[in-house]
Amino acid sequence: MTTTLTVREASAEDVAALVAVAAETFPLACPPGTDPGAIRLHLRDRLNADAFAAWVADPAATLVVADDGAALQGYALVLTGRCVDEDAAETLAGVGVDIAHVHELSKIYVRASAQGGGAASALLDAAATAASSAHGDLPMWLGTNVANARAQAFYARHGFEVVGGRTYRVGDQDHSDVVMLRA
């Protein structure tokens, strides 16, 4: 059976489903050995209904979802404006990026059952296009765990290159990320 995904802008009606997708997909991106308690804290504190509702309402946020008609299969979030991550800002400024005007691919997650079918590429393309349409054609950066070779290869196929690193906190644990940039 072939499922057709529709990528569309997220709405307030999607918030509960986005929380469920985040709970399923965020742990998949964490490095092996990440404390399950730290993951639970991150989901509770940073990927909760209030956070998703705020992103839906924020004009500087571009939140898109992949919907198969029965359930959301993934989402992508681009935040536009000043880079507020100190480590990433230092790295980006060092390679000539205006950190006051930049797109951050903050989140992109796809359910395991939908991986490998083009959903992540469709989400990335739609989020980048919508953010550029709304806020201008700006450089886009992201952070991903240094151990997540699959994600790094995916981003490289989409024009991103590693330009440095940062520390990313999951719950009460620090992890090392690479910072990737598509100028």
Coordinates of C-alpha atoms in Angstrom, one line a residue:
M1 CA 0.0 0.0 0.0
T2 CA 1.4 3.4 -1.0
T3 CA 0.7 6.4 1.3
T4 CA 0.7 9.9 0.0
L5 CA 2.1 12.5 2.3
T6 CA 1.0 16.1 2.1
V7 CA 3.4 18.7 3.5
R8 CA 1.6 21.7 4.9
E9 CA 1.8 24.5 7.4
A10 CA 1.1 23.4 10.9
S11 CA -2.0 24.7 12.7
A12 CA -3.2 25.0 16.2
E13 CA -5.3 21.8 15.6
D14 CA -2.0 19.9 15.1
V15 CA -0.5 20.7 18.5
A16 CA -1.5 17.4 20.3
A17 CA -0.3 15.3 17.3
L18 CA 3.0 17.2 17.2
V19 CA 3.6 16.5 20.8
A20 CA 3.0 12.8 20.1
V21 CA 5.3 12.8 17.1
A22 CA 8.0 14.5 19.1
A23 CA 7.7 11.9 21.9
E24 CA 8.2 9.1 19.3
T25 CA 10.9 10.7 17.2
F26 CA 13.1 12.8 19.5
P27 CA 14.6 9.7 21.2
L28 CA 15.6 8.3 17.8
A29 CA 17.9 11.3 17.2
C30 CA 19.6 11.0 20.6
P31 CA 23.0 9.4 20.8
P32 CA 23.2 5.9 22.3
G33 CA 23.6 6.0 26.0
T34 CA 21.4 9.1 26.5
D35 CA 19.7 8.8 29.8
P36 CA 16.0 8.1 29.3
G37 CA 15.3 10.5 32.2
A38 CA 17.1 13.3 30.3
I39 CA 15.0 12.6 27.2
R40 CA 11.8 12.7 29.3
L41 CA 12.8 16.0 30.8
H42 CA 13.6 17.4 27.3
L43 CA 10.2 16.3 26.0
R44 CA 8.4 17.7 29.0
D45 CA 10.2 21.0 29.1
R46 CA 11.0 21.8 25.4
L47 CA 8.7 19.7 23.2
N48 CA 5.4 20.2 25.0
A49 CA 2.1 21.5 23.9
D50 CA 2.9 25.1 25.0
A51 CA 6.1 25.1 22.9
F52 CA 4.3 23.8 19.7
A53 CA 1.4 26.2 20.2
A54 CA 3.9 29.1 20.6
W55 CA 5.7 28.1 17.3
V56 CA 2.4 27.8 15.4
A57 CA 1.6 31.4 16.6
D58 CA 5.1 32.9 16.1
P59 CA 5.5 34.8 12.8
A60 CA 9.3 34.1 13.1
A61 CA 8.7 30.4 13.2
T62 CA 8.0 28.2 10.2
L63 CA 6.4 24.9 11.2
V64 CA 5.4 22.4 8.6
V65 CA 4.0 18.9 9.0
A66 CA 3.9 15.8 6.8
D67 CA 0.4 14.4 7.0
D68 CA -0.6 11.0 5.4
G69 CA -4.3 11.7 6.0
A70 CA -4.5 9.5 9.0
A71 CA -1.7 10.9 11.2
L72 CA 1.2 13.3 11.2
Q73 CA 4.3 11.5 10.1
G74 CA 6.8 14.2 10.8
Y75 CA 7.5 17.9 11.2
A76 CA 10.1 20.6 10.5
L77 CA 10.7 23.9 12.3
V78 CA 12.7 26.8 11.0
L79 CA 13.3 29.8 13.3
T80 CA 14.3 33.1 11.7
G81 CA 16.1 36.0 13.3
R82 CA 19.1 36.3 15.6
C83 CA 21.0 33.1 16.4
V84 CA 20.5 32.8 20.1
D85 CA 22.8 29.7 20.6
E86 CA 26.1 31.2 21.8
D87 CA 28.3 28.3 20.5
A88 CA 26.6 28.3 17.1
A89 CA 26.6 32.1 16.9
E90 CA 30.4 32.2 17.5
T91 CA 30.9 29.6 14.8
L92 CA 28.6 31.2 12.3
A93 CA 30.1 34.7 12.8
G94 CA 33.5 33.1 12.3
V95 CA 32.5 32.0 8.8
G96 CA 31.0 35.3 7.9
V97 CA 27.3 34.7 8.6
D98 CA 25.2 37.7 9.9
I99 CA 24.0 36.1 13.1
A100 CA 21.2 38.7 13.4
H101 CA 19.5 37.5 10.2
V102 CA 19.7 33.7 9.8
H103 CA 17.4 30.7 9.5
E104 CA 17.9 27.9 12.0
L105 CA 16.6 24.5 11.0
S106 CA 15.7 23.9 14.7
K107 CA 13.9 20.6 14.3
I108 CA 13.1 18.0 11.7
Y109 CA 11.8 14.6 12.7
V110 CA 10.1 11.8 10.9
R111 CA 8.5 8.7 12.4
A112 CA 10.6 5.6 12.0
S113 CA 7.9 4.0 9.8
A114 CA 8.0 6.9 7.4
Q115 CA 11.8 7.2 7.1
G116 CA 13.4 6.5 3.8
G117 CA 10.4 7.5 1.8
G118 CA 11.2 11.1 1.1
A119 CA 9.3 12.7 4.0
A120 CA 12.3 14.3 5.5
S121 CA 13.4 15.8 2.2
A122 CA 9.9 17.1 1.5
L123 CA 9.7 18.6 5.0
L124 CA 13.2 20.3 4.7
D125 CA 12.4 21.7 1.2
A126 CA 8.9 23.0 2.3
A127 CA 10.2 24.5 5.5
A128 CA 13.2 26.2 3.8
T129 CA 11.0 27.5 1.0
A130 CA 8.3 28.9 3.3
A131 CA 10.9 30.5 5.6
S132 CA 12.6 32.1 2.7
S133 CA 9.3 33.3 1.2
A134 CA 8.3 34.9 4.6
H135 CA 11.7 36.2 5.7
G136 CA 14.1 36.4 2.8
D137 CA 16.7 34.1 1.3
L138 CA 19.1 33.8 4.3
P139 CA 21.8 31.3 5.3
M140 CA 20.4 28.3 7.2
W141 CA 22.2 26.5 10.0
L142 CA 21.4 23.5 12.1
G143 CA 23.0 21.4 14.9
T144 CA 23.0 17.6 15.0
N145 CA 24.7 15.2 17.3
V146 CA 28.3 14.3 16.3
A147 CA 27.5 10.6 16.4
N148 CA 24.4 10.9 14.1
A149 CA 26.2 10.1 10.8
R150 CA 22.9 9.3 9.1
A151 CA 21.5 12.8 9.8
Q152 CA 24.8 14.5 8.8
A153 CA 24.8 12.6 5.5
F154 CA 21.2 13.6 4.9
Y155 CA 22.0 17.3 5.5
A156 CA 25.1 17.1 3.3
R157 CA 22.9 15.8 0.4
H158 CA 20.8 18.9 0.9
G159 CA 23.7 21.4 0.7
F160 CA 24.8 21.7 4.3
E161 CA 28.4 21.5 5.4
V162 CA 30.0 21.2 8.8
V163 CA 31.4 24.5 10.0
G164 CA 32.0 23.9 13.7
G165 CA 30.5 22.5 16.9
R166 CA 28.3 23.3 19.9
T167 CA 27.1 21.8 23.1
Y168 CA 23.4 20.8 23.2
R169 CA 21.6 20.1 26.4
V170 CA 19.1 17.2 26.6
G171 CA 17.3 17.3 29.9
D172 CA 20.2 17.5 32.3
Q173 CA 22.9 16.0 30.0
D174 CA 25.2 17.9 27.6
H175 CA 25.9 16.4 24.2
S176 CA 28.3 17.5 21.4
D177 CA 26.8 18.6 18.1
V178 CA 28.2 19.6 14.8
V179 CA 27.0 22.9 13.4
M180 CA 26.1 22.7 9.7
L181 CA 25.5 25.6 7.3
R182 CA 23.8 26.0 4.0
A183 CA 24.8 29.5 2.8

